[in-house]
PDB file of C-alpha atoms in Angstrom:
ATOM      1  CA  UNK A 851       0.000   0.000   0.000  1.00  0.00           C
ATOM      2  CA  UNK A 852       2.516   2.257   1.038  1.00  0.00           C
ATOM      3  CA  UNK A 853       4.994   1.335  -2.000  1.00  0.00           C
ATOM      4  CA  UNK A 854       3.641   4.155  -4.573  1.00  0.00           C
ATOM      5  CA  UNK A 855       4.188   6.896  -1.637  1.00  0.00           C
ATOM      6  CA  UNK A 856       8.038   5.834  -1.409  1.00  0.00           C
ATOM      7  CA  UNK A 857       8.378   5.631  -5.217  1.00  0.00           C
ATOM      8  CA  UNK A 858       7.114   9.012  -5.540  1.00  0.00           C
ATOM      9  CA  UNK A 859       9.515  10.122  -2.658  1.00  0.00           C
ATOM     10  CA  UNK A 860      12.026   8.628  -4.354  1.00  0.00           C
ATOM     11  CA  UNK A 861      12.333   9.965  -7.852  1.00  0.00           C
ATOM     12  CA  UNK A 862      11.193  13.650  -6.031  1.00  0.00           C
ATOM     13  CA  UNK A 863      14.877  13.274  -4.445  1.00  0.00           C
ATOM     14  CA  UNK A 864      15.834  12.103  -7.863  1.00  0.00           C
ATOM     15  CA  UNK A 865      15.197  15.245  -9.252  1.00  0.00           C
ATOM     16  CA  UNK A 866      16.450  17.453  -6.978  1.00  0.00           C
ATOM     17  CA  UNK A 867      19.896  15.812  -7.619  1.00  0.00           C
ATOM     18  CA  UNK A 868      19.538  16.155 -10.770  1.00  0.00           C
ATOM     19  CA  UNK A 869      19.194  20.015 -10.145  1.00  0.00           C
ATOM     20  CA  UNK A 870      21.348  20.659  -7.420  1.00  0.00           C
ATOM     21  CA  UNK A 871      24.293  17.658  -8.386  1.00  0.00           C
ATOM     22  CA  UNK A 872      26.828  18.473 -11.057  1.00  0.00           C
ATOM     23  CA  UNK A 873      28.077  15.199 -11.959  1.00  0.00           C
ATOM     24  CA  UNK A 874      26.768  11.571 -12.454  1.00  0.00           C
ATOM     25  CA  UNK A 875      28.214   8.323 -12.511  1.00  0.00           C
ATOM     26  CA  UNK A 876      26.906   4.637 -13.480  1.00  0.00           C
ATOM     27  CA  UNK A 877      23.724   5.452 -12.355  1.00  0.00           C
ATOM     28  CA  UNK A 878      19.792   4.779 -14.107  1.00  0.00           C
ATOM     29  CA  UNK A 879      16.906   7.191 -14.502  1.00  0.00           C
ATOM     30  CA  UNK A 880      13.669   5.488 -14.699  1.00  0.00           C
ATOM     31  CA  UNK A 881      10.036   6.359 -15.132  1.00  0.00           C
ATOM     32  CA  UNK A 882      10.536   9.688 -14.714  1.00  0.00           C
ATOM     33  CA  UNK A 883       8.140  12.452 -15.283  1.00  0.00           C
ATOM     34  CA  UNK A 884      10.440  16.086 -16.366  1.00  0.00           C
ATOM     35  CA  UNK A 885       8.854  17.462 -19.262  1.00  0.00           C
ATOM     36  CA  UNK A 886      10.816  21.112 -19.646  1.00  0.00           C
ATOM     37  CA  UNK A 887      13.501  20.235 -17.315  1.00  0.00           C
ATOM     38  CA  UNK A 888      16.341  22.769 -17.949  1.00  0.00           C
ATOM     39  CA  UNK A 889      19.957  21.301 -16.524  1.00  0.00           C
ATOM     40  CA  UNK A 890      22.839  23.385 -17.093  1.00  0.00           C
ATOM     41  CA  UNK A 891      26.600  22.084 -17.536  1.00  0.00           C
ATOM     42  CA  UNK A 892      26.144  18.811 -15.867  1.00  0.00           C
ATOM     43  CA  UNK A 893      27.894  15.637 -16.704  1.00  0.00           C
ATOM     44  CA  UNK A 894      27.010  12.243 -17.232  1.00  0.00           C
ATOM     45  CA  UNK A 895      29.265   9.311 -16.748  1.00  0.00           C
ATOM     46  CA  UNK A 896      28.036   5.271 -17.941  1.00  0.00           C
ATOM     47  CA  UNK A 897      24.271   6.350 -17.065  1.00  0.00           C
ATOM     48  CA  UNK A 898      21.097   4.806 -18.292  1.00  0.00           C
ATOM     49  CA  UNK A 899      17.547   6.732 -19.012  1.00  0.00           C
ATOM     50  CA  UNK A 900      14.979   4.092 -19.564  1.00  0.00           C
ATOM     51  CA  UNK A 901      10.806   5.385 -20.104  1.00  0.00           C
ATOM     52  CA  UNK A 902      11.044   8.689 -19.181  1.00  0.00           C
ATOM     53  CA  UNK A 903       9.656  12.061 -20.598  1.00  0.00           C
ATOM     54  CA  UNK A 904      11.649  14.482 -21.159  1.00  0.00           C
ATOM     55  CA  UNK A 905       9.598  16.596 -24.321  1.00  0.00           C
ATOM     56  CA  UNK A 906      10.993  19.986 -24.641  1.00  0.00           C
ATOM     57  CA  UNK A 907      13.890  19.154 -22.008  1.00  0.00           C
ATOM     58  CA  UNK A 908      17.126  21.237 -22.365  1.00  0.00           C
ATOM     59  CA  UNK A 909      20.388  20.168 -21.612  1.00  0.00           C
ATOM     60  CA  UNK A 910      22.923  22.922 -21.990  1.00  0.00           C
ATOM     61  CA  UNK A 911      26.620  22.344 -22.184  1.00  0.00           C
ATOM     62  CA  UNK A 912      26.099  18.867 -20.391  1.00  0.00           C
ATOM     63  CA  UNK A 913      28.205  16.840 -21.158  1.00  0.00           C
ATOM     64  CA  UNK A 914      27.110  12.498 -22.093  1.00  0.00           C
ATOM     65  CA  UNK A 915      29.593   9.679 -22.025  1.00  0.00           C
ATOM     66  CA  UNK A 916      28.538   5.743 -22.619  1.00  0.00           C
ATOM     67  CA  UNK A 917      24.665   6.645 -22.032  1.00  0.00           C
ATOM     68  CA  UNK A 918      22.084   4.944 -22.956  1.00  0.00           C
ATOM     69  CA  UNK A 919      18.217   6.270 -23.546  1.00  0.00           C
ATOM     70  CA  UNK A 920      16.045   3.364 -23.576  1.00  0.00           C
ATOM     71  CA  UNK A 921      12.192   3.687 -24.172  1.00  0.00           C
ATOM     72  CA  UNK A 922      12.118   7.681 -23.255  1.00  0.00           C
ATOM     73  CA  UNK A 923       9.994  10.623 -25.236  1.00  0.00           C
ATOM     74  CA  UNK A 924      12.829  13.722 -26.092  1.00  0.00           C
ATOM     75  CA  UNK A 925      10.405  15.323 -28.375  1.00  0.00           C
ATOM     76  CA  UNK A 926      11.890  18.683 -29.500  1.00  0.00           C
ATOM     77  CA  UNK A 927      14.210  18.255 -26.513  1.00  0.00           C
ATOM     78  CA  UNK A 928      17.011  20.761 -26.873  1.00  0.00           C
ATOM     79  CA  UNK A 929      21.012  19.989 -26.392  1.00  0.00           C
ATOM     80  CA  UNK A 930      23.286  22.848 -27.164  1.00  0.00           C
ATOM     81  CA  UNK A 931      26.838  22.655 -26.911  1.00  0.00           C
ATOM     82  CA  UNK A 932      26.303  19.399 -25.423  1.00  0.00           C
ATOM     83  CA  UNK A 933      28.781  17.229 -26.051  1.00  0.00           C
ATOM     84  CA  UNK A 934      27.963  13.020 -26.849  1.00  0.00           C
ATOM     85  CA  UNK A 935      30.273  10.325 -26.840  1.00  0.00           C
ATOM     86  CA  UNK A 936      30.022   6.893 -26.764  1.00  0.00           C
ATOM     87  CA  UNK A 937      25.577   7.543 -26.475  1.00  0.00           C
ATOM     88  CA  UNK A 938      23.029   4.971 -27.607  1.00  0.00           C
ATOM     89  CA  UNK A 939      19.144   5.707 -28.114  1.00  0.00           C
ATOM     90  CA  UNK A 940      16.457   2.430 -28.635  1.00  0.00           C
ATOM     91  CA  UNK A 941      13.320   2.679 -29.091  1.00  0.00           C
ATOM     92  CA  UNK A 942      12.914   6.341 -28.064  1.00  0.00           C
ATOM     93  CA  UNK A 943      11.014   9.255 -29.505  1.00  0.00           C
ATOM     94  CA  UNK A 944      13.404  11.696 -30.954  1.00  0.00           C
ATOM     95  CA  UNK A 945      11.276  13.750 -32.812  1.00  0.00           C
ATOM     96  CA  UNK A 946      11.741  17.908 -34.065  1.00  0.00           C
ATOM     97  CA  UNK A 947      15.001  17.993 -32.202  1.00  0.00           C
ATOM     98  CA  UNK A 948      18.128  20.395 -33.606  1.00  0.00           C
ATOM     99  CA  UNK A 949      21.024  18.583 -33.357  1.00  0.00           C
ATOM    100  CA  UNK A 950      23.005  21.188 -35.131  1.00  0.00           C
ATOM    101  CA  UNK A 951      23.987  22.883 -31.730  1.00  0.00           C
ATOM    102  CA  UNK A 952      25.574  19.694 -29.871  1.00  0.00           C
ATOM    103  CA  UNK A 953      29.293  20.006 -29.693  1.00  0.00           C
ATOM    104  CA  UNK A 954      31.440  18.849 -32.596  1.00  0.00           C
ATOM    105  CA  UNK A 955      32.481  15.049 -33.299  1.00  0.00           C
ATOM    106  CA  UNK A 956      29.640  13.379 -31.382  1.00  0.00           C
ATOM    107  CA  UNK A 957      29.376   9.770 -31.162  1.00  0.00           C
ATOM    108  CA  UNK A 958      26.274   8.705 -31.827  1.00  0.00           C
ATOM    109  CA  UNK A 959      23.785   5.577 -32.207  1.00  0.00           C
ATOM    110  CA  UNK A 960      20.252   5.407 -33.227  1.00  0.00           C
ATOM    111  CA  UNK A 961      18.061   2.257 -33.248  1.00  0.00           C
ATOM    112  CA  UNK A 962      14.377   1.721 -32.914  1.00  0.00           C
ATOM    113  CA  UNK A 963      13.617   5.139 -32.955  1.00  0.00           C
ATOM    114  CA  UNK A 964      11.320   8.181 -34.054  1.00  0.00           C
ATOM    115  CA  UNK A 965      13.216  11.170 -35.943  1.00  0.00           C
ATOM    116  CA  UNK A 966      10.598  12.443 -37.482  1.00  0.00           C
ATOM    117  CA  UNK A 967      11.450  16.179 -38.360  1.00  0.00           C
ATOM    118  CA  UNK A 968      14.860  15.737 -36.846  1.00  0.00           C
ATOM    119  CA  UNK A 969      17.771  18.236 -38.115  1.00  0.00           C
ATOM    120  CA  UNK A 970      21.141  17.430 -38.392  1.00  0.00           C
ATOM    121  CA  UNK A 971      23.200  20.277 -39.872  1.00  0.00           C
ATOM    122  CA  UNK A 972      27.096  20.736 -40.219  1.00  0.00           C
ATOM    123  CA  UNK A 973      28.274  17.737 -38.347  1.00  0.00           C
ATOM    124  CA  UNK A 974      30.992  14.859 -38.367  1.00  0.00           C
ATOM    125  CA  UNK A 975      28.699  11.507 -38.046  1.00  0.00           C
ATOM    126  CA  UNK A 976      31.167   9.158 -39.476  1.00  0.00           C
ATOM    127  CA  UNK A 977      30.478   5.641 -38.308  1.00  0.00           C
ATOM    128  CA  UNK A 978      26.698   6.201 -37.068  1.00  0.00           C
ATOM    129  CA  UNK A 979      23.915   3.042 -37.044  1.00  0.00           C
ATOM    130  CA  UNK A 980      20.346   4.704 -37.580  1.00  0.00           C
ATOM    131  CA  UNK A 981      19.090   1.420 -37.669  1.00  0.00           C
ATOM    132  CA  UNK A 982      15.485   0.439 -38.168  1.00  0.00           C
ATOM    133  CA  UNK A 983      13.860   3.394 -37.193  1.00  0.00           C
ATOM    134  CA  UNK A 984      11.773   6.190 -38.623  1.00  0.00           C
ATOM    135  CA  UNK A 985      13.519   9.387 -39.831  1.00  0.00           C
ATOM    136  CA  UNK A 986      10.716  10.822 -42.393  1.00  0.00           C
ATOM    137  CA  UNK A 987      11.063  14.452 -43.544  1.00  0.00           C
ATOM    138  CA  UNK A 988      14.211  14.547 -41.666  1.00  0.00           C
ATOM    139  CA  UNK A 989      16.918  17.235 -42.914  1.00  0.00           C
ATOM    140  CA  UNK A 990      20.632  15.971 -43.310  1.00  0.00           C
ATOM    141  CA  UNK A 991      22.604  18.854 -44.756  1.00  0.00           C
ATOM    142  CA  UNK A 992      26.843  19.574 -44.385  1.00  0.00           C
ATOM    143  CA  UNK A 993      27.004  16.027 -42.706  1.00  0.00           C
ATOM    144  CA  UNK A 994      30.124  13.957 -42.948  1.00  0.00           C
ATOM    145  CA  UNK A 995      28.318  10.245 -42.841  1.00  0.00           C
ATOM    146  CA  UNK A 996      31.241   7.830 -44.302  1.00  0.00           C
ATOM    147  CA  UNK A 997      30.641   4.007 -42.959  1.00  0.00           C
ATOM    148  CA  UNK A 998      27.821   5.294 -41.492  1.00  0.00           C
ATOM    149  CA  UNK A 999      24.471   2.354 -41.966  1.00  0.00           C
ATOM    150  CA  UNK A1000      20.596   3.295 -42.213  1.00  0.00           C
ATOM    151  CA  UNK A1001      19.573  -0.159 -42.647  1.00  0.00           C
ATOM    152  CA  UNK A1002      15.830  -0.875 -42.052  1.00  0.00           C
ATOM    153  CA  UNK A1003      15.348   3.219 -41.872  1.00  0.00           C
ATOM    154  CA  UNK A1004      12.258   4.381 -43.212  1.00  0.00           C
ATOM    155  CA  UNK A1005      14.025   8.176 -45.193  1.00  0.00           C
ATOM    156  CA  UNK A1006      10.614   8.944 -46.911  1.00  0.00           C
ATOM    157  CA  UNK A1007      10.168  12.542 -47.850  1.00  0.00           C
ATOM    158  CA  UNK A1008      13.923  13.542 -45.892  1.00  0.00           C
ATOM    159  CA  UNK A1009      16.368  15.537 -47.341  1.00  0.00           C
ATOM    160  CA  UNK A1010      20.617  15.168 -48.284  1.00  0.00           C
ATOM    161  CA  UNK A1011      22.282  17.855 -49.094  1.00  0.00           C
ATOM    162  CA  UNK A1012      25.786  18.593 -49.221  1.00  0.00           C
ATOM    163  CA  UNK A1013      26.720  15.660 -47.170  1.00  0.00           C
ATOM    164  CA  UNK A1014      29.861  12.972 -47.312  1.00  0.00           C
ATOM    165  CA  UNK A1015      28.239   9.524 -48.243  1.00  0.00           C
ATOM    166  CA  UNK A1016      31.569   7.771 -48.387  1.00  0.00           C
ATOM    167  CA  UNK A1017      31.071   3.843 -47.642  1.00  0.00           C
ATOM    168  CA  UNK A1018      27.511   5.131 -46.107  1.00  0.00           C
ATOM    169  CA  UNK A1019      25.248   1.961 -46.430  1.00  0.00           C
ATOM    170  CA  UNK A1020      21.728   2.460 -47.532  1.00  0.00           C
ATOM    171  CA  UNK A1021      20.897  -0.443 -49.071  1.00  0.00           C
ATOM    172  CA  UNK A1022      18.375  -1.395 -46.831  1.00  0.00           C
ATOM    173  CA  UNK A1023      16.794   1.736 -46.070  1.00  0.00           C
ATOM    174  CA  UNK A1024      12.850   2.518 -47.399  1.00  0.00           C
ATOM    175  CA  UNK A1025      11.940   5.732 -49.334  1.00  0.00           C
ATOM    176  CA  UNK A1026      15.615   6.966 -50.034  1.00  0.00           C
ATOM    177  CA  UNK A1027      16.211   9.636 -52.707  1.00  0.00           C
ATOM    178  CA  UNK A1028      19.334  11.167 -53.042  1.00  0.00           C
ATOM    179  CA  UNK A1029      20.749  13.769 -55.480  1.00  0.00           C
ATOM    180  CA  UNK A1030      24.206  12.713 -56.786  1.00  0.00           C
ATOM    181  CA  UNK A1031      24.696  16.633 -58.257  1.00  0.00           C
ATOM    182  CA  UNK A1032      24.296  17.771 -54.301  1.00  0.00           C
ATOM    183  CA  UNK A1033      26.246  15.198 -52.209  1.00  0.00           C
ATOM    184  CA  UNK A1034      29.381  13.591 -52.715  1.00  0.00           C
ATOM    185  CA  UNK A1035      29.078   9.736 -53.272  1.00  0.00           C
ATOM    186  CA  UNK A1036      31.795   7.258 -53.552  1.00  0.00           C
ATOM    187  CA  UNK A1037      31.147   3.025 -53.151  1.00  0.00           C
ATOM    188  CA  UNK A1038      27.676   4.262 -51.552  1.00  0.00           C
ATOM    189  CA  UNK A1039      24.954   1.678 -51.004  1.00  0.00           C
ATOM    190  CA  UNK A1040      21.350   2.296 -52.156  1.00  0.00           C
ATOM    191  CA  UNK A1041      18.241   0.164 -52.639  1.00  0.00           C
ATOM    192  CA  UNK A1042      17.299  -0.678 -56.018  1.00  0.00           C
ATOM    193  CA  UNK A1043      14.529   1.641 -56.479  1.00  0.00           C
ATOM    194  CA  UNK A1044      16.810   4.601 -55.784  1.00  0.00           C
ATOM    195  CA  UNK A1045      19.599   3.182 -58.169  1.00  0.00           C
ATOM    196  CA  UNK A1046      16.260   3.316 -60.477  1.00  0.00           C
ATOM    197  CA  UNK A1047      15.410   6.486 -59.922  1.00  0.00           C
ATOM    198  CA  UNK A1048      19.162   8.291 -60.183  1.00  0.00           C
ATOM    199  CA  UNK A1049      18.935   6.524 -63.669  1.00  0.00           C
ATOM    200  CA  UNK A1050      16.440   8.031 -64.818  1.00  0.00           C
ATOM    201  CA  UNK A1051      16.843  11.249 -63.261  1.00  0.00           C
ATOM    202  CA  UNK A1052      19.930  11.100 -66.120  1.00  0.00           C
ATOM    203  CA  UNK A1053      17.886  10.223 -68.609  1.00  0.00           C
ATOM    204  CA  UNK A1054      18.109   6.264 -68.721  1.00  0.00           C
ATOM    205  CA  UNK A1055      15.609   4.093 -68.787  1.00  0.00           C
ATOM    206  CA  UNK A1056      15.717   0.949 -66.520  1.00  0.00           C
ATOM    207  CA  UNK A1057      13.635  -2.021 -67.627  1.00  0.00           C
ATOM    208  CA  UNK A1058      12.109  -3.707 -64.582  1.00  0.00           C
ATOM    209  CA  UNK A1059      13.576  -6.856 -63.389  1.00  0.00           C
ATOM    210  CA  UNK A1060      12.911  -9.717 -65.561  1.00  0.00           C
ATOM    211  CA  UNK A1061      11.598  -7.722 -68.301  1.00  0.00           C
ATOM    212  CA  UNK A1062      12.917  -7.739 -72.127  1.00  0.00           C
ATOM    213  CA  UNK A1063      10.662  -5.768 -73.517  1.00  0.00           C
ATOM    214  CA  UNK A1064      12.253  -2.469 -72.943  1.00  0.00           C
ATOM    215  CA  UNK A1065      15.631  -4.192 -74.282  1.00  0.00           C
ATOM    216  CA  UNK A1066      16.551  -3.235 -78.094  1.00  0.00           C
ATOM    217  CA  UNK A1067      16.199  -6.060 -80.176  1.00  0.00           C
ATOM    218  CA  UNK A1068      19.982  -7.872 -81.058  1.00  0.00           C
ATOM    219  CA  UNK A1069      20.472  -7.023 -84.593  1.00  0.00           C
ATOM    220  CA  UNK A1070      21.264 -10.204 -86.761  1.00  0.00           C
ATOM    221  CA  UNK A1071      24.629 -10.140 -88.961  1.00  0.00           C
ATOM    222  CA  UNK A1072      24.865 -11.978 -92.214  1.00  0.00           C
ATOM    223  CA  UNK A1073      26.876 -14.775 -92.631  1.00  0.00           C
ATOM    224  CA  UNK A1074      30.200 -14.038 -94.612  1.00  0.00           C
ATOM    225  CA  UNK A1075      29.951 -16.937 -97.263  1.00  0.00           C
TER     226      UNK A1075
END
């Protein structure tokens, strides 16, 4: 009976660490309830968020090392001059956030999760898994993304633009469309349908798998006698 009174105590402590503490070290956040939290140049050592909200959060010049966000809501959360190493998000919601203003050379790793309207301007992102998760009508512009891998990654209606796609591994990616004038491609992966469509963009025509139809008929050659 009196369990739910002690949780509540609990994470209520929680949070006033999390205000009043500057650093953080091998320790996990759970179930927590801090929409619009504002944290200010704290740091965060091996620690685990798991199915918390934290939509329109803001974490200013704090700094993330080996974290992990499992199952939590960041919607349009905010992280300037933050700076990410070594951080993993599953199966959270990621969606509308900037990441132009976290500090340069994150390390980064996305899988299982929403980035819907997600920015990412003007950053190094070499070596990044987006793996399986839902990044429609994102914007990737200025990016360096060499051996970086979007397999299973739903791209539909998202934009590239001036980005590195060195090595970058899109082959199993959904709704990918990328302009070859506008981003610099070398041994890049795509799905079929978007080798298809840069064809035609350049004016060939691409018979569908299977078909002859659209092949030119072999032209016969007489027989020197």
């Amino acid at each position: 009976m009196d369990m739910e009174p002690r949780e509540r105590a609990s994470r209520e402590e929680l949070v006033r660490r999390l205000e009043r503490e500057d650093g953080f070290e091998n320790e996990t956040f759970t179930d927590l309830e801090l929409q619009g939290l504002e944290l200010n140049q704290k740091e965060f050592y091996r620690c685990t968020f798991e199915r918390s909200q934290f939509q329109e959060s803001q974490w200013r010049q704090c700094k993330f090392e080996d974290c992990t966000w499992k199952g939590c809501d960041l919607t349009r959360a905010r992280f300037p001059q933050a700076a990410l190493r070594g951080v993993r998000f599953e199966g959270s919601k990621l969606m509308g956030i900037d990441w132009s203003s976290i500090s340069a050379n994150p390390e980064l790793a996305f899988e299982g999760c929403v980035l819907r309207y997600a920015s990412f301007v003007g950053l190094s992102l070499r070596k990044t898994d987006v793996l399986r998760c839902t990044a429609q009508e994102a914007n990737f512009f200025d990016l360096d993304l060499t051996d970086s891998d979007f397999e299973g990654t739903d791209l539909t209606g998202s934009n590239f633009r001036g980005c590195i796609l060195t090595r970058t591994d899109f082959s199993l990616a959904v709704g990918l469309v990328l302009d070859p004038s506008r981003n610099r491609l070398k041994d890049t992966q795509v799905p079929l349908a978007t080798a298809v469509s840069l064809a035609e963009s350049m004016g060939m025509r691409v018979p569908a798998m299977g078909d002859t139809t659209g092949a030119p008929a072999s032209r016969g050659r007489k027989k020197k006698r």
